[in-house]
Amino acid sequence: MQFSFWEQDTYFSDIDVLIIGSGIVGLNAALHLKTTQPKLKVVVAERGLLPTGASSKNAGFACFGSPSELLDDLSHHTENEVFSLVERRWKGLQRLRQNLGDSTIDFHNWGGYELFELSQHELYEQSLDLIPYLNKQLQPIIGEPQVYQTADNEIRNFGFKGVAHLLLNTAEGQIDTGKMILALTRKVQAIGVIILNNLEILELHDNGTSIEATTAKGITIKARTALVATNGFAKQLLPQIQVQPARAQVLVTKPIPNLQLKGTFHYDRGYYYFRNIGDRVLFGGGRNLDFKAEETTEMVLTDLVQNKLEELLRQVILPETPFEVEQRWSGIMGVGTEKTTIVQAVSERVCCAVRMGGMGIAIGSLVGEEGAELVLQQL
């Protein structure tokens, strides 16, 4: 591919930082770099027409952990580790809202609910018993005394079938992730960040004084440093990094007259999740049906998961309400055996900021800033 003198000079010369991935982490890294050092030339390379991973393909949950999730976390991690992670998620959400504004990202604090079936009585009792302890731990983080509450009285209002108990997270909200990414893109472009779409980076070479990135279009990009912010795709560039792709499949219904649902909902230990988008229902999950099959970067749909999503909509979520599915899609998350993020230097001139663990909306703004700070140390 050939460029004119003007194109080469404007877009590809004297690059200080090459960021790979234009999702929430990559764009926040670019924002922090240009805000901190406005004279830096920052270029973001994105393999797709739009962010490819999960940033604008997820359910838009502004969440930081349901009671049963935190119960499980406490069985595998120390108290300090668990609540430090909750605090990072909460701070990340506040940073996102501060950077873009609630109206811009369509933020609504309508609460988040966890559903428990009769067969999950033991899990419910354990989660219920934990609520006073969780509320005590979260009060200094969230600033509210009763973040988690019982909400069985709302089961009938929502119209669920087979749901025995509800627990409410009063501090959970929802956003429009398409509007979020668009706003971040406009914000960084307004301060001089260059975004190159449809440009997949295939390899990174660190020669000690600069980096060279080879691309699928045959273009070689040179820069002083690079930040890999591709989350679930990171292993393709950095095979030594402990992050695995995890596909999440989603569907959304056509508008439903007089829809009773409002808020975000976690079901079956968080393996399923749903919310309202106006008068539509977005429903996703099902990775637990075949974990191995969903450890992929292939953004396709499977009958196994999609049929299960529709079945649960008919039987549990909208049992008395006719609905039609309007759209289906999938996104790729980055997960690992640990829930902690990976923000580290992998060579003298290459850093990474990956492994959001399905919590990119909550923690991505902070992780992007942390990745940017690492990059600044290498310049």
Short mmCIF file of N, CA, C and O in Angstrom, two decimals, residues 199-303:
data_model
loop_
_atom_site.label_atom_id
_atom_site.label_comp_id
_atom_site.label_asym_id
_atom_site.label_seq_id
_atom_site.Cartn_x
_atom_site.Cartn_y
_atom_site.Cartn_z
N LEU A 199 -7.30 -1.58 10.67
CA LEU A 199 -5.85 -1.77 10.57
C LEU A 199 -5.42 -2.73 11.67
O LEU A 199 -5.15 -2.33 12.80
N GLU A 200 -5.36 -4.01 11.33
CA GLU A 200 -5.00 -5.04 12.31
C GLU A 200 -3.50 -5.14 12.46
O GLU A 200 -2.76 -5.28 11.47
N ILE A 201 -3.02 -5.07 13.70
CA ILE A 201 -1.61 -5.27 14.00
C ILE A 201 -1.35 -6.76 14.15
O ILE A 201 -2.00 -7.43 14.94
N LEU A 202 -0.39 -7.27 13.38
CA LEU A 202 -0.08 -8.70 13.40
C LEU A 202 1.07 -9.05 14.32
O LEU A 202 1.07 -10.08 14.97
N GLU A 203 2.08 -8.16 14.36
CA GLU A 203 3.27 -8.42 15.19
C GLU A 203 3.83 -7.11 15.71
O GLU A 203 3.72 -6.07 15.06
N LEU A 204 4.47 -7.21 16.86
CA LEU A 204 5.19 -6.07 17.45
C LEU A 204 6.65 -6.45 17.63
O LEU A 204 6.96 -7.52 18.15
N HIS A 205 7.54 -5.59 17.20
CA HIS A 205 8.98 -5.81 17.37
C HIS A 205 9.56 -4.66 18.16
O HIS A 205 9.44 -3.49 17.77
N ASP A 206 10.19 -4.98 19.28
CA ASP A 206 10.84 -3.99 20.13
C ASP A 206 12.34 -4.07 19.89
O ASP A 206 12.96 -5.09 20.21
N ASN A 207 12.92 -3.03 19.30
CA ASN A 207 14.36 -3.08 19.04
C ASN A 207 15.19 -2.34 20.10
O ASN A 207 16.38 -2.10 19.92
N GLY A 208 14.49 -1.97 21.21
CA GLY A 208 15.21 -1.33 22.31
C GLY A 208 15.15 0.17 22.31
O GLY A 208 15.20 0.80 23.37
N THR A 209 15.06 0.77 21.13
CA THR A 209 14.97 2.22 21.03
C THR A 209 13.64 2.67 20.45
O THR A 209 13.26 3.84 20.56
N SER A 210 12.92 1.74 19.81
CA SER A 210 11.61 2.02 19.23
C SER A 210 10.90 0.71 18.97
O SER A 210 11.47 -0.38 19.21
N ILE A 211 9.67 0.79 18.50
CA ILE A 211 8.95 -0.44 18.14
C ILE A 211 8.53 -0.35 16.68
O ILE A 211 8.34 0.74 16.13
N GLU A 212 8.39 -1.52 16.06
CA GLU A 212 7.84 -1.62 14.72
C GLU A 212 6.65 -2.57 14.76
O GLU A 212 6.75 -3.66 15.33
N ALA A 213 5.53 -2.14 14.20
CA ALA A 213 4.32 -2.96 14.17
C ALA A 213 4.01 -3.32 12.72
O ALA A 213 3.84 -2.43 11.88
N THR A 214 3.96 -4.60 12.42
CA THR A 214 3.56 -5.04 11.09
C THR A 214 2.05 -5.23 11.08
O THR A 214 1.45 -5.67 12.07
N THR A 215 1.43 -4.92 9.97
CA THR A 215 -0.03 -4.92 9.88
C THR A 215 -0.53 -5.84 8.78
O THR A 215 0.23 -6.25 7.90
N ALA A 216 -1.82 -6.14 8.83
CA ALA A 216 -2.44 -7.00 7.83
C ALA A 216 -2.50 -6.34 6.46
O ALA A 216 -2.73 -7.01 5.45
N LYS A 217 -2.30 -5.03 6.39
CA LYS A 217 -2.33 -4.31 5.12
C LYS A 217 -0.94 -4.09 4.55
O LYS A 217 -0.77 -3.38 3.55
N GLY A 218 0.06 -4.70 5.18
CA GLY A 218 1.42 -4.56 4.68
C GLY A 218 2.10 -3.28 5.09
O GLY A 218 3.22 -3.00 4.64
N ILE A 219 1.47 -2.50 5.92
CA ILE A 219 2.06 -1.25 6.41
C ILE A 219 2.89 -1.55 7.65
O ILE A 219 2.47 -2.33 8.51
N THR A 220 4.04 -0.95 7.76
CA THR A 220 4.84 -1.04 8.98
C THR A 220 4.77 0.31 9.71
O THR A 220 5.04 1.35 9.12
N ILE A 221 4.36 0.26 10.97
CA ILE A 221 4.23 1.49 11.77
C ILE A 221 5.36 1.53 12.78
O ILE A 221 5.58 0.56 13.51
N LYS A 222 6.07 2.64 12.83
CA LYS A 222 7.14 2.83 13.80
C LYS A 222 6.70 3.83 14.87
O LYS A 222 6.03 4.82 14.56
N ALA A 223 7.06 3.55 16.11
CA ALA A 223 6.72 4.44 17.22
C ALA A 223 7.75 4.30 18.32
O ALA A 223 8.51 3.33 18.35
N ARG A 224 7.75 5.24 19.23
CA ARG A 224 8.69 5.16 20.36
C ARG A 224 8.27 4.06 21.33
O ARG A 224 9.12 3.36 21.89
N THR A 225 6.97 3.93 21.57
CA THR A 225 6.47 2.90 22.48
C THR A 225 5.12 2.39 21.98
O THR A 225 4.49 3.02 21.12
N ALA A 226 4.66 1.28 22.57
CA ALA A 226 3.35 0.73 22.20
C ALA A 226 2.63 0.23 23.44
O ALA A 226 3.25 -0.24 24.40
N LEU A 227 1.31 0.35 23.41
CA LEU A 227 0.46 -0.19 24.47
C LEU A 227 -0.56 -1.12 23.84
O LEU A 227 -1.34 -0.72 22.97
N VAL A 228 -0.57 -2.39 24.27
CA VAL A 228 -1.54 -3.37 23.79
C VAL A 228 -2.76 -3.31 24.70
O VAL A 228 -2.68 -3.59 25.89
N ALA A 229 -3.91 -2.94 24.11
CA ALA A 229 -5.15 -2.79 24.88
C ALA A 229 -6.27 -3.56 24.19
O ALA A 229 -7.39 -3.07 24.08
N THR A 230 -5.92 -4.76 23.73
CA THR A 230 -6.89 -5.56 22.95
C THR A 230 -7.59 -6.63 23.78
O THR A 230 -8.33 -7.45 23.23
N ASN A 231 -7.36 -6.65 25.09
CA ASN A 231 -8.07 -7.52 26.02
C ASN A 231 -8.10 -8.98 25.58
O ASN A 231 -7.08 -9.65 25.58
N GLY A 232 -9.26 -9.49 25.14
CA GLY A 232 -9.38 -10.90 24.78
C GLY A 232 -8.55 -11.33 23.59
O GLY A 232 -8.30 -12.52 23.38
N PHE A 233 -8.10 -10.37 22.78
CA PHE A 233 -7.27 -10.66 21.61
C PHE A 233 -5.78 -10.52 21.91
O PHE A 233 -4.94 -10.72 21.02
N ALA A 234 -5.43 -10.18 23.15
CA ALA A 234 -4.04 -9.82 23.48
C ALA A 234 -3.06 -10.95 23.22
O ALA A 234 -1.91 -10.71 22.84
N LYS A 235 -3.49 -12.19 23.43
CA LYS A 235 -2.58 -13.32 23.29
C LYS A 235 -2.06 -13.47 21.86
O LYS A 235 -1.01 -14.07 21.64
N GLN A 236 -2.78 -12.94 20.88
CA GLN A 236 -2.32 -13.02 19.51
C GLN A 236 -1.05 -12.21 19.30
O GLN A 236 -0.22 -12.54 18.46
N LEU A 237 -0.89 -11.14 20.05
CA LEU A 237 0.31 -10.31 19.97
C LEU A 237 1.32 -10.64 21.06
O LEU A 237 2.52 -10.53 20.86
N LEU A 238 0.81 -11.02 22.23
CA LEU A 238 1.66 -11.29 23.39
C LEU A 238 1.32 -12.67 23.95
O LEU A 238 0.58 -12.80 24.93
N PRO A 239 1.84 -13.74 23.33
CA PRO A 239 1.45 -15.10 23.74
C PRO A 239 1.81 -15.45 25.18
O PRO A 239 1.24 -16.37 25.76
N GLN A 240 2.73 -14.69 25.78
CA GLN A 240 3.15 -14.99 27.15
C GLN A 240 2.16 -14.45 28.19
O GLN A 240 2.24 -14.79 29.37
N ILE A 241 1.23 -13.59 27.78
CA ILE A 241 0.29 -12.97 28.72
C ILE A 241 -0.81 -13.95 29.10
O ILE A 241 -1.39 -14.63 28.25
N GLN A 242 -1.13 -14.02 30.40
CA GLN A 242 -2.13 -14.96 30.91
C GLN A 242 -3.54 -14.39 30.81
O GLN A 242 -4.16 -13.99 31.80
N VAL A 243 -4.04 -14.32 29.59
CA VAL A 243 -5.41 -13.87 29.35
C VAL A 243 -6.01 -14.74 28.26
O VAL A 243 -5.36 -15.05 27.27
N GLN A 244 -7.24 -15.19 28.49
CA GLN A 244 -7.94 -16.04 27.54
C GLN A 244 -9.16 -15.31 26.98
O GLN A 244 -9.84 -14.58 27.71
N PRO A 245 -9.46 -15.54 25.70
CA PRO A 245 -10.68 -14.95 25.16
C PRO A 245 -11.91 -15.66 25.70
O PRO A 245 -11.87 -16.87 25.99
N ALA A 246 -12.98 -14.94 25.87
CA ALA A 246 -14.24 -15.52 26.34
C ALA A 246 -15.37 -14.83 25.57
O ALA A 246 -15.61 -13.64 25.75
N ARG A 247 -16.02 -15.61 24.71
CA ARG A 247 -17.10 -15.03 23.90
C ARG A 247 -18.37 -14.91 24.71
O ARG A 247 -18.72 -15.80 25.48
N ALA A 248 -19.06 -13.81 24.54
CA ALA A 248 -20.36 -13.59 25.17
C ALA A 248 -21.39 -13.35 24.07
O ALA A 248 -21.18 -12.50 23.21
N GLN A 249 -22.48 -14.10 24.12
CA GLN A 249 -23.52 -13.97 23.10
C GLN A 249 -24.72 -13.23 23.69
O GLN A 249 -25.09 -13.43 24.85
N VAL A 250 -25.32 -12.40 22.85
CA VAL A 250 -26.37 -11.50 23.30
C VAL A 250 -27.49 -11.45 22.28
O VAL A 250 -27.27 -11.67 21.09
N LEU A 251 -28.70 -11.16 22.75
CA LEU A 251 -29.82 -10.86 21.85
C LEU A 251 -30.61 -9.70 22.43
O LEU A 251 -30.50 -9.38 23.62
N VAL A 252 -31.39 -9.06 21.59
CA VAL A 252 -32.27 -7.98 22.04
C VAL A 252 -33.61 -8.14 21.34
O VAL A 252 -33.68 -8.54 20.17
N THR A 253 -34.67 -7.91 22.08
CA THR A 253 -36.02 -8.08 21.55
C THR A 253 -36.48 -6.83 20.80
O THR A 253 -35.89 -5.75 20.92
N LYS A 254 -37.55 -6.98 20.06
CA LYS A 254 -38.26 -5.82 19.53
C LYS A 254 -38.96 -5.12 20.70
O LYS A 254 -39.10 -5.71 21.78
N PRO A 255 -39.40 -3.89 20.52
CA PRO A 255 -40.10 -3.19 21.62
C PRO A 255 -41.28 -4.00 22.13
O PRO A 255 -42.02 -4.60 21.35
N ILE A 256 -41.42 -4.01 23.46
CA ILE A 256 -42.50 -4.75 24.12
C ILE A 256 -43.42 -3.75 24.82
O ILE A 256 -42.98 -3.04 25.73
N PRO A 257 -44.67 -3.67 24.42
CA PRO A 257 -45.60 -2.71 25.04
C PRO A 257 -45.72 -2.97 26.54
O PRO A 257 -45.81 -4.11 26.99
N ASN A 258 -45.70 -1.90 27.32
CA ASN A 258 -45.90 -1.97 28.78
C ASN A 258 -44.88 -2.88 29.47
O ASN A 258 -45.22 -3.57 30.44
N LEU A 259 -43.66 -2.87 29.01
CA LEU A 259 -42.61 -3.68 29.63
C LEU A 259 -42.42 -3.27 31.09
O LEU A 259 -42.26 -2.09 31.39
N GLN A 260 -42.41 -4.26 31.99
CA GLN A 260 -42.31 -3.98 33.42
C GLN A 260 -40.87 -3.93 33.92
O GLN A 260 -40.61 -3.43 35.01
N LEU A 261 -39.94 -4.49 33.16
CA LEU A 261 -38.55 -4.54 33.60
C LEU A 261 -37.89 -3.17 33.53
O LEU A 261 -38.02 -2.46 32.54
N LYS A 262 -37.18 -2.81 34.57
CA LYS A 262 -36.37 -1.61 34.57
C LYS A 262 -35.20 -1.85 35.52
O LYS A 262 -35.39 -2.05 36.71
N GLY A 263 -34.00 -1.84 34.97
CA GLY A 263 -32.82 -2.10 35.77
C GLY A 263 -31.95 -3.16 35.11
O GLY A 263 -32.16 -3.55 33.96
N THR A 264 -30.95 -3.61 35.86
CA THR A 264 -30.07 -4.69 35.40
C THR A 264 -30.30 -5.91 36.28
O THR A 264 -30.60 -5.79 37.47
N PHE A 265 -30.13 -7.10 35.68
CA PHE A 265 -30.49 -8.33 36.37
C PHE A 265 -29.42 -9.40 36.14
O PHE A 265 -28.96 -9.60 35.02
N HIS A 266 -29.05 -10.09 37.24
CA HIS A 266 -28.07 -11.17 37.20
C HIS A 266 -28.80 -12.47 37.55
O HIS A 266 -29.53 -12.52 38.54
N TYR A 267 -28.55 -13.51 36.76
CA TYR A 267 -29.29 -14.76 36.92
C TYR A 267 -28.34 -15.95 36.82
O TYR A 267 -27.39 -15.92 36.04
N ASP A 268 -28.62 -16.99 37.60
CA ASP A 268 -27.84 -18.23 37.59
C ASP A 268 -26.36 -17.94 37.82
O ASP A 268 -25.51 -18.20 36.97
N ARG A 269 -26.04 -17.37 39.00
CA ARG A 269 -24.67 -17.08 39.43
C ARG A 269 -23.95 -16.11 38.50
O ARG A 269 -22.72 -16.08 38.42
N GLY A 270 -24.74 -15.32 37.78
CA GLY A 270 -24.16 -14.31 36.90
C GLY A 270 -23.83 -14.81 35.50
O GLY A 270 -23.34 -14.03 34.67
N TYR A 271 -24.10 -16.09 35.23
CA TYR A 271 -23.83 -16.61 33.89
C TYR A 271 -24.83 -16.08 32.86
O TYR A 271 -24.59 -16.16 31.66
N TYR A 272 -25.94 -15.56 33.34
CA TYR A 272 -26.91 -14.89 32.47
C TYR A 272 -27.18 -13.50 33.03
O TYR A 272 -27.13 -13.29 34.25
N TYR A 273 -27.48 -12.58 32.14
CA TYR A 273 -27.71 -11.20 32.57
C TYR A 273 -28.67 -10.55 31.58
O TYR A 273 -28.64 -10.84 30.38
N PHE A 274 -29.54 -9.71 32.10
CA PHE A 274 -30.49 -9.03 31.22
C PHE A 274 -30.82 -7.66 31.78
O PHE A 274 -30.56 -7.36 32.94
N ARG A 275 -31.40 -6.83 30.92
CA ARG A 275 -31.74 -5.47 31.30
C ARG A 275 -32.76 -4.94 30.30
O ARG A 275 -33.00 -5.54 29.25
N ASN A 276 -33.35 -3.82 30.65
CA ASN A 276 -34.18 -3.12 29.67
C ASN A 276 -33.33 -2.12 28.90
O ASN A 276 -32.39 -1.54 29.41
N ILE A 277 -33.63 -1.97 27.62
CA ILE A 277 -33.15 -0.84 26.83
C ILE A 277 -34.41 -0.13 26.38
O ILE A 277 -35.03 -0.52 25.38
N GLY A 278 -34.84 0.84 27.14
CA GLY A 278 -36.15 1.43 26.88
C GLY A 278 -37.21 0.37 27.11
O GLY A 278 -37.34 -0.19 28.21
N ASP A 279 -37.97 0.05 26.06
CA ASP A 279 -39.01 -0.98 26.18
C ASP A 279 -38.61 -2.28 25.49
O ASP A 279 -39.45 -3.09 25.11
N ARG A 280 -37.32 -2.49 25.33
CA ARG A 280 -36.78 -3.75 24.83
C ARG A 280 -36.10 -4.51 25.97
O ARG A 280 -35.72 -3.91 26.98
N VAL A 281 -35.86 -5.80 25.78
CA VAL A 281 -35.07 -6.58 26.73
C VAL A 281 -33.80 -7.05 26.03
O VAL A 281 -33.86 -7.67 24.96
N LEU A 282 -32.66 -6.73 26.61
CA LEU A 282 -31.39 -7.29 26.19
C LEU A 282 -31.07 -8.46 27.10
O LEU A 282 -31.18 -8.35 28.32
N PHE A 283 -30.67 -9.59 26.53
CA PHE A 283 -30.40 -10.79 27.31
C PHE A 283 -29.13 -11.44 26.78
O PHE A 283 -28.98 -11.63 25.56
N GLY A 284 -28.20 -11.76 27.67
CA GLY A 284 -26.95 -12.37 27.24
C GLY A 284 -26.44 -13.38 28.24
O GLY A 284 -26.95 -13.52 29.34
N GLY A 285 -25.39 -14.11 27.82
CA GLY A 285 -24.77 -15.10 28.69
C GLY A 285 -24.77 -16.49 28.09
O GLY A 285 -24.79 -16.66 26.87
N GLY A 286 -24.76 -17.49 28.97
CA GLY A 286 -24.79 -18.88 28.53
C GLY A 286 -23.42 -19.47 28.28
O GLY A 286 -23.32 -20.59 27.76
N ARG A 287 -22.37 -18.77 28.66
CA ARG A 287 -21.01 -19.28 28.45
C ARG A 287 -20.78 -20.59 29.19
O ARG A 287 -20.00 -21.44 28.77
N ASN A 288 -21.51 -20.76 30.30
CA ASN A 288 -21.35 -21.97 31.11
C ASN A 288 -21.92 -23.22 30.46
O ASN A 288 -21.69 -24.34 30.93
N LEU A 289 -22.67 -23.07 29.38
CA LEU A 289 -23.20 -24.24 28.67
C LEU A 289 -22.09 -25.03 27.99
O LEU A 289 -22.19 -26.24 27.82
N ASP A 290 -21.04 -24.34 27.57
CA ASP A 290 -19.89 -24.99 26.93
C ASP A 290 -18.70 -24.04 27.01
O ASP A 290 -18.41 -23.30 26.07
N PHE A 291 -18.03 -24.04 28.15
CA PHE A 291 -16.94 -23.10 28.38
C PHE A 291 -15.87 -23.19 27.28
O PHE A 291 -15.37 -22.17 26.80
N LYS A 292 -15.53 -24.43 26.90
CA LYS A 292 -14.45 -24.61 25.94
C LYS A 292 -14.80 -23.98 24.59
O LYS A 292 -13.96 -23.32 23.97
N ALA A 293 -16.03 -24.18 24.15
CA ALA A 293 -16.44 -23.62 22.86
C ALA A 293 -16.43 -22.10 22.86
O ALA A 293 -16.20 -21.47 21.82
N GLU A 294 -16.66 -21.52 24.04
CA GLU A 294 -16.73 -20.06 24.13
C GLU A 294 -15.38 -19.42 24.40
O GLU A 294 -15.28 -18.21 24.50
N GLU A 295 -14.32 -20.23 24.53
CA GLU A 295 -12.95 -19.70 24.66
C GLU A 295 -12.41 -19.46 23.26
O GLU A 295 -11.51 -20.16 22.78
N THR A 296 -12.93 -18.46 22.59
CA THR A 296 -12.60 -18.23 21.19
C THR A 296 -12.67 -16.74 20.86
O THR A 296 -13.34 -15.99 21.56
N THR A 297 -11.96 -16.36 19.80
CA THR A 297 -12.07 -14.99 19.29
C THR A 297 -12.98 -14.93 18.07
O THR A 297 -13.10 -13.88 17.45
N GLU A 298 -13.61 -16.06 17.73
CA GLU A 298 -14.54 -16.08 16.60
C GLU A 298 -15.87 -15.46 17.03
O GLU A 298 -16.55 -15.98 17.92
N MET A 299 -16.25 -14.40 16.37
CA MET A 299 -17.45 -13.67 16.77
C MET A 299 -18.65 -14.19 15.98
O MET A 299 -19.19 -13.52 15.10
N VAL A 300 -19.04 -15.41 16.34
CA VAL A 300 -20.20 -16.04 15.72
C VAL A 300 -21.19 -16.43 16.81
O VAL A 300 -20.91 -16.31 18.00
N LEU A 301 -22.35 -16.90 16.41
CA LEU A 301 -23.39 -17.32 17.33
C LEU A 301 -23.54 -18.83 17.28
O LEU A 301 -23.26 -19.46 16.25
N THR A 302 -23.98 -19.43 18.38
CA THR A 302 -24.22 -20.87 18.41
C THR A 302 -25.68 -21.14 18.75
O THR A 302 -26.29 -20.42 19.55
N ASP A 303 -26.23 -22.20 18.17
CA ASP A 303 -27.61 -22.57 18.45
C ASP A 303 -27.79 -22.93 19.92
O ASP A 303 -28.82 -22.62 20.53
#
